[in-house]
Short mmCIF file of C-alpha atoms in Angstrom, two decimals:
data_model
loop_
_atom_site.label_atom_id
_atom_site.label_comp_id
_atom_site.label_asym_id
_atom_site.label_seq_id
_atom_site.Cartn_x
_atom_site.Cartn_y
_atom_site.Cartn_z
CA UNK A 1 45.11 13.68 32.19
CA UNK A 2 45.48 17.51 32.67
CA UNK A 3 42.97 19.43 34.61
CA UNK A 4 42.81 23.21 33.96
CA UNK A 5 40.62 25.29 36.28
CA UNK A 6 39.68 28.80 35.36
CA UNK A 7 37.44 31.29 37.11
CA UNK A 8 34.52 30.12 34.96
CA UNK A 9 35.35 26.72 33.55
CA UNK A 10 37.18 23.35 34.04
CA UNK A 11 38.79 21.41 31.22
CA UNK A 12 40.11 17.86 31.43
CA UNK A 13 42.32 17.03 28.45
CA UNK A 14 41.14 19.99 26.53
CA UNK A 15 37.42 18.89 26.91
CA UNK A 16 35.08 21.12 28.88
CA UNK A 17 33.66 19.41 31.98
CA UNK A 18 32.10 22.49 33.75
CA UNK A 19 31.20 25.99 32.86
CA UNK A 20 29.61 28.91 34.90
CA UNK A 21 27.08 29.20 32.09
CA UNK A 22 25.07 26.44 33.78
CA UNK A 23 24.92 28.39 37.07
CA UNK A 24 21.16 28.63 36.85
CA UNK A 25 20.73 24.81 36.39
CA UNK A 26 23.30 24.10 39.03
CA UNK A 27 21.60 26.25 41.58
CA UNK A 28 18.16 25.02 40.86
CA UNK A 29 19.28 21.43 41.20
CA UNK A 30 21.09 22.09 44.38
CA UNK A 31 18.05 23.88 45.77
CA UNK A 32 15.70 21.01 45.24
CA UNK A 33 18.03 18.71 47.35
CA UNK A 34 18.83 21.09 50.10
CA UNK A 35 15.89 23.36 50.54
CA UNK A 36 14.66 21.52 53.66
CA UNK A 37 18.13 21.41 55.20
CA UNK A 38 19.41 18.33 57.03
CA UNK A 39 22.41 16.40 55.70
CA UNK A 40 23.34 16.70 52.07
CA UNK A 41 25.56 14.56 49.91
CA UNK A 42 27.06 16.05 46.81
CA UNK A 43 28.94 14.08 44.10
CA UNK A 44 31.25 16.39 42.39
CA UNK A 45 32.38 19.84 43.35
CA UNK A 46 33.27 21.48 40.07
CA UNK A 47 33.30 25.26 40.33
CA UNK A 48 31.48 25.11 43.58
CA UNK A 49 28.21 26.62 42.13
CA UNK A 50 25.94 23.85 43.64
CA UNK A 51 27.96 23.80 46.78
CA UNK A 52 27.38 27.47 47.28
CA UNK A 53 23.62 27.06 46.82
CA UNK A 54 23.51 24.20 49.24
CA UNK A 55 25.26 26.17 51.73
CA UNK A 56 22.84 29.09 51.40
CA UNK A 57 20.19 26.59 52.66
CA UNK A 58 22.11 26.01 55.92
CA UNK A 59 22.42 22.19 55.97
CA UNK A 60 23.34 20.49 59.10
CA UNK A 61 26.14 18.64 57.29
CA UNK A 62 27.43 18.89 53.72
CA UNK A 63 29.57 16.11 52.50
CA UNK A 64 31.30 16.48 49.08
CA UNK A 65 33.02 13.58 47.21
CA UNK A 66 35.38 14.84 44.48
CA UNK A 67 37.49 12.31 42.23
CA UNK A 68 39.95 14.93 40.67
CA UNK A 69 42.64 15.88 43.13
CA UNK A 70 42.97 19.45 41.58
CA UNK A 71 39.15 20.09 42.05
CA UNK A 72 39.43 18.46 45.48
CA UNK A 73 41.93 20.90 46.60
CA UNK A 74 39.84 23.75 45.34
CA UNK A 75 36.94 22.35 47.32
CA UNK A 76 39.08 22.22 50.46
CA UNK A 77 39.89 25.92 50.08
CA UNK A 78 36.21 26.72 49.70
CA UNK A 79 35.24 24.58 52.65
CA UNK A 80 37.95 26.27 54.94
CA UNK A 81 35.96 27.82 57.80
CA UNK A 82 32.64 26.07 57.08
CA UNK A 83 32.29 23.67 60.11
CA UNK A 84 29.46 21.78 58.55
CA UNK A 85 31.52 20.69 55.30
CA UNK A 86 33.36 17.46 54.82
CA UNK A 87 35.32 16.95 51.55
CA UNK A 88 36.31 13.56 50.56
CA UNK A 89 38.86 12.73 47.85
CA UNK A 90 37.81 9.72 45.76
CA UNK A 91 35.50 7.99 43.46
CA UNK A 92 31.91 7.85 44.73
CA UNK A 93 31.78 4.19 43.69
CA UNK A 94 34.48 3.21 46.18
CA UNK A 95 33.87 5.95 48.90
CA UNK A 96 30.07 5.71 49.50
CA UNK A 97 30.43 2.40 51.38
CA UNK A 98 32.77 4.11 53.96
CA UNK A 99 30.38 6.96 54.77
CA UNK A 100 28.27 6.44 57.87
CA UNK A 101 26.02 9.54 57.70
CA UNK A 102 22.37 9.45 56.59
CA UNK A 103 21.37 12.03 54.28
CA UNK A 104 18.19 14.11 53.48
CA UNK A 105 19.18 15.21 50.03
CA UNK A 106 21.78 13.87 47.38
CA UNK A 107 22.94 15.78 44.27
CA UNK A 108 24.95 13.65 41.78
CA UNK A 109 26.89 15.70 39.23
CA UNK A 110 29.39 13.44 38.06
CA UNK A 111 27.70 13.06 34.71
CA UNK A 112 30.80 11.87 32.80
CA UNK A 113 30.73 8.43 34.56
CA UNK A 114 30.01 5.27 32.87
CA UNK A 115 26.36 4.91 31.76
CA UNK A 116 25.85 1.83 33.69
CA UNK A 117 27.16 3.39 36.94
CA UNK A 118 24.93 6.43 36.51
CA UNK A 119 21.85 4.22 35.76
CA UNK A 120 22.70 2.29 39.06
CA UNK A 121 23.60 5.19 41.14
CA UNK A 122 20.09 5.53 42.91
CA UNK A 123 20.33 1.92 44.13
CA UNK A 124 23.96 2.23 45.09
CA UNK A 125 23.34 5.18 47.52
CA UNK A 126 19.98 4.13 48.76
CA UNK A 127 21.50 2.88 52.13
CA UNK A 128 22.91 6.37 52.87
CA UNK A 129 19.49 8.03 52.56
CA UNK A 130 16.83 8.78 55.05
CA UNK A 131 13.12 8.44 54.42
CA UNK A 132 11.99 11.23 52.25
CA UNK A 133 15.61 11.83 50.99
CA UNK A 134 15.55 13.95 47.69
CA UNK A 135 17.86 12.75 44.83
CA UNK A 136 18.85 14.88 41.74
CA UNK A 137 21.28 13.60 39.17
CA UNK A 138 22.53 15.61 36.20
CA UNK A 139 22.59 12.43 34.11
CA UNK A 140 20.54 9.40 35.08
CA UNK A 141 22.07 7.00 32.55
CA UNK A 142 20.57 6.33 29.23
CA UNK A 143 18.68 3.21 30.11
CA UNK A 144 17.50 4.38 33.59
CA UNK A 145 13.81 4.13 34.12
CA UNK A 146 13.67 7.23 36.39
CA UNK A 147 13.75 9.90 33.70
CA UNK A 148 11.50 7.95 31.39
CA UNK A 149 8.93 7.64 33.97
CA UNK A 150 9.38 11.08 35.62
CA UNK A 151 6.75 11.92 38.17
CA UNK A 152 8.40 14.76 39.99
CA UNK A 153 10.42 17.50 38.26
CA UNK A 154 10.88 21.29 38.46
CA UNK A 155 10.93 23.27 35.02
CA UNK A 156 13.24 26.16 34.99
CA UNK A 157 13.27 28.90 32.30
CA UNK A 158 16.81 29.07 30.90
CA UNK A 159 18.78 32.28 30.61
CA UNK A 160 20.64 32.98 27.51
CA UNK A 161 23.91 31.50 28.90
CA UNK A 162 22.23 28.25 29.88
CA UNK A 163 20.39 27.99 26.51
CA UNK A 164 23.77 27.63 24.88
CA UNK A 165 24.34 24.21 26.56
CA UNK A 166 20.69 22.86 26.60
CA UNK A 167 19.43 24.23 23.30
CA UNK A 168 15.85 24.91 24.68
CA UNK A 169 13.99 27.69 26.46
CA UNK A 170 13.12 25.53 29.56
CA UNK A 171 14.65 22.39 31.12
CA UNK A 172 13.17 19.80 33.51
CA UNK A 173 15.12 18.93 36.53
CA UNK A 174 13.98 15.48 37.42
CA UNK A 175 14.08 14.46 41.15
CA UNK A 176 12.88 11.43 43.09
CA UNK A 177 12.11 11.04 46.82
CA UNK A 178 12.89 7.98 48.93
CA UNK A 179 9.52 6.64 50.15
CA UNK A 180 9.24 3.18 51.95
CA UNK A 181 12.60 2.26 50.48
CA UNK A 182 11.65 3.12 46.89
CA UNK A 183 12.46 6.10 44.74
CA UNK A 184 9.26 7.71 43.71
#
């Protein structure tokens, strides 16, 4: 499986997996999970768009899990000199159990995962989250109850570049907060 990383896109086996046209969305989602600082967990580095936004909110610690070695190496270069960043190579499904940090915010951007794994992500990482932890996933899994029963979301007005990907003028970014060990 060949990974091709350009300045504004990433392709895997000739299929686009990330593009800078979604900067508006990536930054808004990253801002939701990191605006209060603390410890932030990010699943997927991509082009580093969300990572840059998270860093602009001065988190105490920023842990990034990246499955693709080429993108992991790019993340390591990006993290050079950032003492609050830890980059882990691996699949989140096998690495989250080895993490001992507790997080105030989680951004899950591995939307090409199996639908069942995406659906179960919020329960699989709950043990890593502090009370009032905020979670945003780019894809919740088709059968997840969270997006269908959305209570908390931020609506963003899309620019022309982002509209190409989402085919609408606005987009709701759904997020949940851990309260009394439940995502609400």
